[in-house]
Amino acid sequence: MTIHTLLPILTALIPLPPFFSFLLIVLFFNRWKRVSHSIAIGAMFISFLMAQVVFWSVIGMGGHALAEHPIHVEIPWLPAGATALTMGVLVDPLGAFTLFFVSITCLCIFLYSVGYMSEGGRHYDPRYSRFFAYISLFATGMLGLTVADNMLMLFIFWEIMGLCSYLLIGFWWEKNYPDPRQITPRQAGLKAFMTTRVGDVIMLLGIAYLYTATGTLSFRQVLNESTLHHLASMASVIPGLSAAALIGLLLFGGTVGKSAQFPLHVWLPDAMEGPTPVSAMIHAATMVSAGVYMAVRMFPLLQVGFDAHHGQLSAPMVAMAVIGTFSAFMAATIAVAQNDIKKVLAYSTISQLAYMVAALGIGAYVAAAFHLVTHAFFKALLFLGSGSVIVGSHHEQDMMKMGGLLKRMPITAITFIIGGLALSGFPILTAGFWSKDEILAAAWSSNQVVFWVLAIGALLTAFYTSRQICLTFLGEPRSDHAAHAHEVSWTVYVPLIVLAVFAAGFGFIGVPEHFPVIGPLINNNLFHHFVGATIGELLPHGEEGFNAVPLLISVLFALTGLVGGWLVYGRRPLAAGQPDPMVRALGPLYPVLKNKYYVDEFYNAVLIQPTIRLARAVYQWVDRGLIDGILHGVAKGSFQAARGNRWFDKTVINGGVDAFVAFFQRLAREARLVLQTGQVQHYLLQVLFFVCAFAALYVILWLRQLGG
Amino acid sequence: MTTTILFLLFALVTLAGAIGTVTERKLFHAALWMLLSFFGVAALYVLLEAPFFAAVQLFIYMGAIGILIIFALMLTRGSMREGGPYLNDQWWLVALLAVVLLVVVGWLLWQQYGSVMAVHAVDEGSLVQLGRVLSEQDGYALPFEVASVLLVMALIGAVTIVRER
Amino acid sequence: MMGVPLAWYLILAAALFCVGLYGVLSRRNAIATVMGVELMLNAVNVNLLAFWRYTEPGGMTGQAFATFVYAVAAAEVAVGLALIVAIYRNRDTVDLDQINLLKW
């Protein structure tokens, strides 16, 4: 049996080890911390190995070959009429790279969690084992989603991840804050679940519509020419939209929810209440990426009607472009005014995901996939670094109170800077540069509005990243916590180093062929050709030659942002207590940015409070008034009936019987008094009386006999 | 002829004695009336050609029982001196019933046995026969013994009841 | 020689019995009651011996029976009078109207 016949089975096995880890920890090993984390990391390592085996095996096949003959196996699972819903695995070029980065980042984060949740072995979290159980289950979800071959299976694992997200955000559910407006982990978990639920319902509608329109949910069957053509020509319930367009829009709704795009972005910043490994894994590298991943997978459906040469976008693409661009810009502006180290990264995540969505919106799906992978690496790195900072400085999360950590936590600092540069798109040396530049290049040739907005977003990204780095690591410590900061443990900084390597080096597999100097040196834009083969070339871009203008503009903006941030925050580092210069610079705009454009307040006023009031009204009037009223009425009625019955029972029946008995008792008493005198002669008289009676009887009988 | 007259005479004596017994207020006189009645019965036994029983009647009833009753009268004399009714309050009903009973039974007896006359004369050796029958095993030996036991029991019982503590 | 019909003896016995009955049931004094009982027993004996004489004077059944009646009568009088004396000692009365404890 060659490796190639094993591959489908191996692929199917990839999501299983973390699942068993979850079961084992939950059922048996909850009490033993070291055993639990060993099981979890061991299981994740097995999945990692299997994923890498699969990846490296298929990478040699070449993109086109793999796209046409992907690793695929499916089994019928749920009979539904004539056909059956199937379960199966599929590894095509997109899935292969996703497996690659998901397995690496998850393994790094698992290892990191050992150090984080035990604070370097000094203070173990009381629910340490449970944490590992949850993240194992989550890893199952993500890996399963990656290898899923149909929409239903994808949705199942999507929901598993949603559950884990809820559980993990609210991991410290007992934590409460004195300020009632500050969201607690419990509330944040609920908020995340509810908000993504909105997106999930929309996506489920899309899935259902897809199923009714085509009778299948398998990717291979839906995403081929004839099916797509059929869907494109089918009219949907909304005039002007074909079935394909409507399905695409509905599915995109799931992405909006899961990948935290406007207007469903509100849960992601509050999800930072969860432990930092959770933020890294779920809310940076994997789960939020799943939204984009799904969109890239379904891109053939989403782009039905897309005509690149005439710049005609399909309806879902328009939605993606608009929402993506807007979210990218909005989130970047908010990030500038945030002081919590994790909140900056949260808004940054929203912004970067929006870049991917916008890229899809203009048809650059390969660029979107590329940025997906690089973003996972450097965002995970940044989050883990921030976690290291937080634990190392004894749970200080406010950047205004940090400073001078470069000297005290050098490994964290350097890896963080690498990640930050990648995020900003520092030219050449960082992976983020290559992926972001590809998106901007695609935007330049398709839609100038999108390009300029994204470019300004890139500038802001660089600025707030530089701000973050300067405030956290440069200058002098602005609080005692920062002054006593230290590295946590090897389990914390080794993953940082691994991820930093990828953040810096991964980009080189995506260098466009026509890039000056470096292009020809590196293997023919491996990523582009490999992953691009999944769907096929759509944009008139690579073949036309290399365009330097967008490149130069993006480099300029990135450097400007970085230098600007350094000028404000790095050159003369802030002292303790000194206010943020941005406050005065932005003036009245600052509170708006700090309060996230008051979107949460808007939702609360318009959606949540009325719902609560409606619920309360229904509770009062329908539940308590009507239903309970009926129940109480029935109860009272029964009770009254019972009382009446009892009265009848007591008075009529008991009374009747008692009176009857009393009558006879009186009769007997009277008789006794008469008959039982105690005097023998009276008794004898009674005997005599009866003797005479009997005698009379006999006489009469004898006479009768005589006469007869 | 003589038999009839004698019968009527002694029957009258007996009945008179009996009635006297039950109607006499003074108890001692009642006891004497009773003795007279016993005598009349003894005479009737002679007429019935059962001389042994006439003798027994005189010994037992007039002798033993009569004297016993007189003793009892004397022993319980104190409270029953004079005064007060000597009949209880149901006497009239009893009298009525007794009369009715007598009338009915008497009439029945007359119907049944009114014409039965005496059979031939009795054998002289009847006493010997009685003795023989009372001691024969297939006669009345067992009842005889039981009667003796009864008498012993009565004796013991009476003594026990009356014993001074 | 012309005898007396059996019925005459039997009627006499019945009359004696009824008189005795009256005496038992209507007299206040306990001893007077005992006297009435003796009269009744006498009546029984007369009955027995009359029947013996008139129907089967050869057999001894009647006489034997009469013998036993005598024995029983004697025993009964003895015990009865003993009882009455005991009661008299206890309650200082032989008035039957006042001896009324034979009830519940």
Coordinates of C-alpha atoms in Angstrom, one line a residue, chain C residues 6-59:
Chain C
L6 CA -104.0 -40.8 82.6
A7 CA -104.9 -37.3 81.5
W8 CA -106.0 -36.4 85.0
Y9 CA -102.6 -37.1 86.4
L10 CA -101.0 -35.3 83.6
I11 CA -103.2 -32.3 84.0
L12 CA -102.5 -32.3 87.7
A13 CA -98.8 -32.3 87.0
A14 CA -99.2 -29.5 84.5
A15 CA -101.2 -27.5 87.0
L16 CA -98.6 -28.1 89.6
F17 CA -95.9 -27.1 87.2
C18 CA -97.6 -23.8 86.3
V19 CA -98.2 -22.9 89.9
G20 CA -94.6 -23.6 90.6
L21 CA -93.7 -21.5 87.5
Y22 CA -95.8 -18.6 88.8
G23 CA -94.1 -18.9 92.1
V24 CA -90.6 -18.8 90.6
L25 CA -91.2 -15.9 88.5
S26 CA -93.2 -13.6 90.6
R27 CA -91.9 -13.9 94.2
R28 CA -89.5 -11.4 95.6
N29 CA -87.8 -13.6 98.0
A30 CA -85.1 -15.9 96.6
I31 CA -86.1 -18.8 98.9
A32 CA -89.7 -18.5 97.8
T33 CA -88.3 -19.0 94.3
V34 CA -86.5 -22.1 95.3
M35 CA -89.8 -23.4 96.8
G36 CA -91.4 -22.8 93.4
V37 CA -88.6 -24.8 91.7
E38 CA -89.3 -27.7 94.1
L39 CA -92.9 -27.7 93.1
M40 CA -92.0 -27.8 89.5
L41 CA -89.7 -30.8 90.1
N42 CA -92.4 -32.5 91.9
A43 CA -94.7 -32.0 88.9
V44 CA -92.1 -33.6 86.7
N45 CA -91.8 -36.6 88.9
V46 CA -95.6 -37.1 89.0
N47 CA -95.6 -36.9 85.2
L48 CA -92.8 -39.5 85.0
L49 CA -94.4 -42.0 87.4
A50 CA -97.9 -41.5 85.9
F51 CA -96.6 -42.4 82.5
W52 CA -94.7 -45.3 83.9
R53 CA -97.8 -46.7 85.6
Y54 CA -100.1 -46.2 82.7
T55 CA -98.0 -47.3 79.8
E56 CA -95.3 -49.7 80.8
P57 CA -95.3 -50.7 84.4
G58 CA -93.1 -53.7 83.6
G59 CA -90.2 -51.6 82.5

